[in-house]
């Protein structure tokens, strides 16, 4: 059983007991406060990372009922948390790893450790499927392969498992040794080597050598001979190996050739002197390689060939991402088609529970397949999980979950099949709910997802939340310690969706948010955002709401200050931000206003100025550096004057995204990050380091073949100079597709190829030239994204990325995803 007493914990980690309460065993390990599900039996490790600090969540977790903590600094904790057991260690992360290593040491089942640059997660999932008839496999959930993910994965090992598969990912030297000690693989698979995480290593050889450390104790290592660097390293190590190859005769498993037939790849191979063939249900190179890794392992284990083909036929692509989508009646859907096992369900429920509460939490769940557990036990566990994650409404679909319906409390409904649910589906019964849709593939839950998304038209803006966090961390890495971060989420978070972005920023503990208007701030508060929010342009008639929702106004003129003071109660305290004009000449006070400004403020001591700031007019262009430097100097002088006149210190800030990159010595107390967060870099020098966040996609509505000389669209502007194939796509200027893209100025991507706009862009659609591109009705069209950048498109029509991003109309549905 996964259980550990506090005394064992102390012995394993060598920590110091700060306080010990009557011992209750540790059953769950927690490192991310958002993922708390069962407080009783949970041990929280307060881990200090580069961007977050677990110690900041102790109080919240204690309030939620957690009573066991591993911490790095004990300052006065005993007094604060009288009922808790607390262990102090040098490094909470190392303590977590030690606990996992201790746990692992108690099991003697075969364990496969997988590393390599690509394919780890897919091979792991496939192998688990391919082995599952004989083995009860425990595996890393999703891609839990990091210094934290691996210990949490290994902690799942339990007495009923007969086989373990864990993946290990590293980004720098020294990491693999630690993962090896936790996973202790008895078999290994080295998938391949590519350029991911190159920056952490001197060269590829060093990276291979580091990865090889996972296999120090394995009995047998599987790899593909064709990867020369891997082969050399294995040879040098002397580790016994089982190899496969596409063309090198020395391999244990040798391919003789392959042909593509429909959606399958037929491979011919020799193994132990005999020839065989196998149909792999994929045609892309990466999937075929992943399938061949799996084949090698199955053959070596002696799997029967007929069974092998049978199981291979049922392999499915692994859905790596979990999507959050806007849906009917103010609902949000979390759409998770990842393997529907208990670990996958638990992760998806974590995500559901981590969303700020708005309306009900609903779960639509199918039968769980292939768990290897008796149904009784399985559905009791599912019921416990849903209860712990505060699921308020459960819709169970499938005969098995239906049969166990009585195990679930609260609002429940059960259907024998997806079709039965859809027949009775009534959109009016769902309102402002956060709905998790989680079904095994055979249940075809994509139809349920469709029913929840009123299909206005097929145009969506996909927002990559991982990229957003990457960009946030990139800018954070540029800040001096102690410099605060305000993030601009004005204009619907630059078009990306305010509440979802703000929610993520709140979790990642930025210091401030800023919006343009009071209503934007109110909406964030109504969605559970509690961070301080500055409102840049509060109108006099919105001041009452400002107070009601604890929003902090930017005050930029004497008129606005007088209006504000007129609404301020004498016995309530208020926070404001003073904007200074240092050359932008948009909003802000100048020195002439100071006498009157400070006179007014002196008479209203309940109003506190928390910050003063200014904005650079040309931070992104070297051409304006002299002007920027003048602004920076002016601001420092004026801000000093503000502090002197007020008689107290306040936050001073002037840098926007471009400023953070180009004038790092002027970070002062805070910076204001905007466009860079969304993956666009206006100075050009940082674009490489950022990841594009948004992809705008639409679909083809119709294909037409037109003759030379015919014309396309309004005013007959699109003239066919030769015979052409034209696709009408479902996006127009009302969606934010700028009319300036008309007549070839704009291009879109279809099957990775560029198709120029032909004729004028219409309101809801436009036409593109797809001559020579194998395009069909319903095909996906990328309007902008990683391969067709906003920067390029903006240049094509003489505008800036900001405008293209914020113009995407709110009628375009946003889909948020993370891997
Ligand atoms: C929008 C805005 C920013 C952010 O600018 P970016 O160029 O997007 O980084 C900073 N400060 C103020 C006052 C703004 O209005």
GROMACS .gro file of N, CA and C in nm, residues 312-370:
model
  177
  312UNK      N    1  -0.233  -0.417  -3.218
  312UNK     CA    2  -0.179  -0.304  -3.293
  312UNK      C    3  -0.292  -0.232  -3.367
  313UNK      N    4  -0.386  -0.311  -3.422
  313UNK     CA    5  -0.498  -0.252  -3.497
  313UNK      C    6  -0.579  -0.157  -3.412
  314UNK      N    7  -0.578  -0.180  -3.283
  314UNK     CA    8  -0.663  -0.097  -3.198
  314UNK      C    9  -0.592   0.024  -3.139
  315UNK      N   10  -0.465   0.046  -3.177
  315UNK     CA   11  -0.394   0.162  -3.124
  315UNK      C   12  -0.460   0.291  -3.171
  316UNK      N   13  -0.463   0.387  -3.084
  316UNK     CA   14  -0.525   0.516  -3.118
  316UNK      C   15  -0.422   0.624  -3.101
  317UNK      N   16  -0.438   0.733  -3.175
  317UNK     CA   17  -0.348   0.846  -3.148
  317UNK      C   18  -0.371   0.890  -3.003
  318UNK      N   19  -0.266   0.935  -2.939
  318UNK     CA   20  -0.279   0.977  -2.800
  318UNK      C   21  -0.311   1.127  -2.798
  319UNK      N   22  -0.424   1.160  -2.742
  319UNK     CA   23  -0.461   1.303  -2.734
  319UNK      C   24  -0.382   1.363  -2.620
  320UNK      N   25  -0.290   1.450  -2.652
  320UNK     CA   26  -0.202   1.501  -2.548
  320UNK      C   27  -0.260   1.621  -2.480
  321UNK      N   28  -0.357   1.682  -2.543
  321UNK     CA   29  -0.396   1.807  -2.483
  321UNK      C   30  -0.535   1.806  -2.426
  322UNK      N   31  -0.549   1.890  -2.331
  322UNK     CA   32  -0.674   1.903  -2.261
  322UNK      C   33  -0.725   2.042  -2.300
  323UNK      N   34  -0.844   2.047  -2.353
  323UNK     CA   35  -0.888   2.177  -2.404
  323UNK      C   36  -0.999   2.235  -2.318
  324UNK      N   37  -0.998   2.364  -2.306
  324UNK     CA   38  -1.109   2.430  -2.240
  324UNK      C   39  -1.179   2.516  -2.345
  325UNK      N   40  -1.311   2.500  -2.357
  325UNK     CA   41  -1.383   2.566  -2.465
  325UNK      C   42  -1.502   2.642  -2.410
  326UNK      N   43  -1.530   2.755  -2.473
  326UNK     CA   44  -1.653   2.825  -2.438
  326UNK      C   45  -1.770   2.747  -2.495
  327UNK      N   46  -1.880   2.741  -2.423
  327UNK     CA   47  -1.993   2.662  -2.471
  327UNK      C   48  -2.124   2.735  -2.443
  328UNK      N   49  -2.234   2.667  -2.466
  328UNK     CA   50  -2.367   2.727  -2.454
  328UNK      C   51  -2.396   2.785  -2.315
  329UNK      N   52  -2.479   2.883  -2.309
  329UNK     CA   53  -2.534   2.938  -2.184
  329UNK      C   54  -2.428   2.970  -2.079
  330UNK      N   55  -2.318   3.028  -2.122
  330UNK     CA   56  -2.216   3.066  -2.024
  330UNK      C   57  -2.140   2.950  -1.965
  331UNK      N   58  -2.154   2.832  -2.023
  331UNK     CA   59  -2.079   2.716  -1.973
  331UNK      C   60  -1.939   2.714  -2.032
  332UNK      N   61  -1.849   2.650  -1.960
  332UNK     CA   62  -1.719   2.618  -2.016
  332UNK      C   63  -1.705   2.467  -2.017
  333UNK      N   64  -1.645   2.415  -2.122
  333UNK     CA   65  -1.622   2.271  -2.131
  333UNK      C   66  -1.475   2.244  -2.114
  334UNK      N   67  -1.441   2.146  -2.034
  334UNK     CA   68  -1.305   2.094  -2.037
  334UNK      C   69  -1.315   1.961  -2.110
  335UNK      N   70  -1.251   1.956  -2.225
  335UNK     CA   71  -1.267   1.842  -2.314
  335UNK      C   72  -1.140   1.758  -2.305
  336UNK      N   73  -1.152   1.640  -2.249
  336UNK     CA   74  -1.034   1.558  -2.227
  336UNK      C   75  -1.055   1.420  -2.287
  337UNK      N   76  -0.990   1.396  -2.398
  337UNK     CA   77  -1.004   1.266  -2.462
  337UNK      C   78  -0.886   1.176  -2.429
  338UNK      N   79  -0.801   1.223  -2.338
  338UNK     CA   80  -0.688   1.141  -2.295
  338UNK      C   81  -0.740   1.014  -2.230
  339UNK      N   82  -0.657   0.910  -2.230
  339UNK     CA   83  -0.696   0.781  -2.173
  339UNK      C   84  -0.786   0.791  -2.053
  340UNK      N   85  -0.892   0.717  -2.059
  340UNK     CA   86  -0.989   0.729  -1.952
  340UNK      C   87  -0.962   0.628  -1.841
  341UNK      N   88  -0.846   0.642  -1.776
  341UNK     CA   89  -0.822   0.556  -1.661
  341UNK      C   90  -0.830   0.641  -1.535
  342UNK      N   91  -0.810   0.578  -1.421
  342UNK     CA   92  -0.827   0.651  -1.295
  342UNK      C   93  -0.729   0.768  -1.282
  343UNK      N   94  -0.602   0.743  -1.320
  343UNK     CA   95  -0.503   0.850  -1.307
  343UNK      C   96  -0.539   0.967  -1.398
  344UNK      N   97  -0.585   0.935  -1.521
  344UNK     CA   98  -0.624   1.041  -1.615
  344UNK      C   99  -0.744   1.117  -1.563
  345UNK      N  100  -0.838   1.046  -1.505
  345UNK     CA  101  -0.957   1.112  -1.449
  345UNK      C  102  -0.917   1.203  -1.335
  346UNK      N  103  -0.826   1.154  -1.254
  346UNK     CA  104  -0.785   1.233  -1.140
  346UNK      C  105  -0.719   1.364  -1.184
  347UNK      N  106  -0.635   1.358  -1.288
  347UNK     CA  107  -0.571   1.481  -1.337
  347UNK      C  108  -0.675   1.577  -1.394
  348UNK      N  109  -0.769   1.523  -1.469
  348UNK     CA  110  -0.871   1.610  -1.529
  348UNK      C  111  -0.957   1.673  -1.420
  349UNK      N  112  -0.986   1.597  -1.315
  349UNK     CA  113  -1.064   1.653  -1.205
  349UNK      C  114  -0.985   1.761  -1.131
  350UNK      N  115  -0.854   1.741  -1.122
  350UNK     CA  116  -0.769   1.846  -1.062
  350UNK      C  117  -0.787   1.976  -1.137
  351UNK      N  118  -0.787   1.965  -1.268
  351UNK     CA  119  -0.800   2.085  -1.349
  351UNK      C  120  -0.937   2.149  -1.328
  352UNK      N  121  -1.037   2.065  -1.323
  352UNK     CA  122  -1.173   2.116  -1.300
  352UNK      C  123  -1.178   2.191  -1.167
  353UNK      N  124  -1.118   2.130  -1.064
  353UNK     CA  125  -1.125   2.190  -0.931
  353UNK      C  126  -1.041   2.316  -0.922
  354UNK      N  127  -0.940   2.330  -1.010
  354UNK     CA  128  -0.853   2.448  -1.001
  354UNK      C  129  -0.913   2.571  -1.068
  355UNK      N  130  -1.025   2.555  -1.137
  355UNK     CA  131  -1.090   2.672  -1.198
  355UNK      C  132  -1.166   2.747  -1.090
  356UNK      N  133  -1.159   2.881  -1.094
  356UNK     CA  134  -1.235   2.954  -0.994
  356UNK      C  135  -1.382   2.914  -1.003
  357UNK      N  136  -1.446   2.913  -0.890
  357UNK     CA  137  -1.583   2.864  -0.885
  357UNK      C  138  -1.677   2.961  -0.955
  358UNK      N  139  -1.748   2.911  -1.052
  358UNK     CA  140  -1.854   2.991  -1.116
  358UNK      C  141  -1.962   2.891  -1.155
  359UNK      N  142  -2.073   2.897  -1.091
  359UNK     CA  143  -2.178   2.800  -1.121
  359UNK      C  144  -2.136   2.660  -1.077
  360UNK      N  145  -2.207   2.559  -1.130
  360UNK     CA  146  -2.184   2.422  -1.084
  360UNK      C  147  -2.063   2.358  -1.150
  361UNK      N  148  -2.010   2.256  -1.081
  361UNK     CA  149  -1.909   2.171  -1.143
  361UNK      C  150  -1.975   2.041  -1.186
  362UNK      N  151  -1.972   2.018  -1.317
  362UNK     CA  152  -2.041   1.904  -1.374
  362UNK      C  153  -1.941   1.809  -1.438
  363UNK      N  154  -1.964   1.680  -1.422
  363UNK     CA  155  -1.877   1.582  -1.487
  363UNK      C  156  -1.963   1.491  -1.574
  364UNK      N  157  -1.924   1.478  -1.700
  364UNK     CA  158  -1.989   1.381  -1.788
  364UNK      C  159  -1.886   1.271  -1.812
  365UNK      N  160  -1.914   1.153  -1.763
  365UNK     CA  161  -1.814   1.047  -1.758
  365UNK      C  162  -1.867   0.917  -1.817
  366UNK      N  163  -1.784   0.853  -1.898
  366UNK     CA  164  -1.824   0.723  -1.954
  366UNK      C  165  -1.776   0.610  -1.863
  367UNK      N  166  -1.809   0.488  -1.898
  367UNK     CA  167  -1.750   0.372  -1.832
  367UNK      C  168  -1.598   0.384  -1.839
  368UNK      N  169  -1.531   0.339  -1.735
  368UNK     CA  170  -1.385   0.332  -1.741
  368UNK      C  171  -1.347   0.194  -1.791
  369UNK      N  172  -1.261   0.191  -1.892
  369UNK     CA  173  -1.228   0.062  -1.952
  369UNK      C  174  -1.090   0.018  -1.909
  370UNK      N  175  -1.069  -0.110  -1.909
  370UNK     CA  176  -0.935  -0.168  -1.890
  370UNK      C  177  -0.863  -0.118  -1.767
   0.00000   0.00000   0.00000
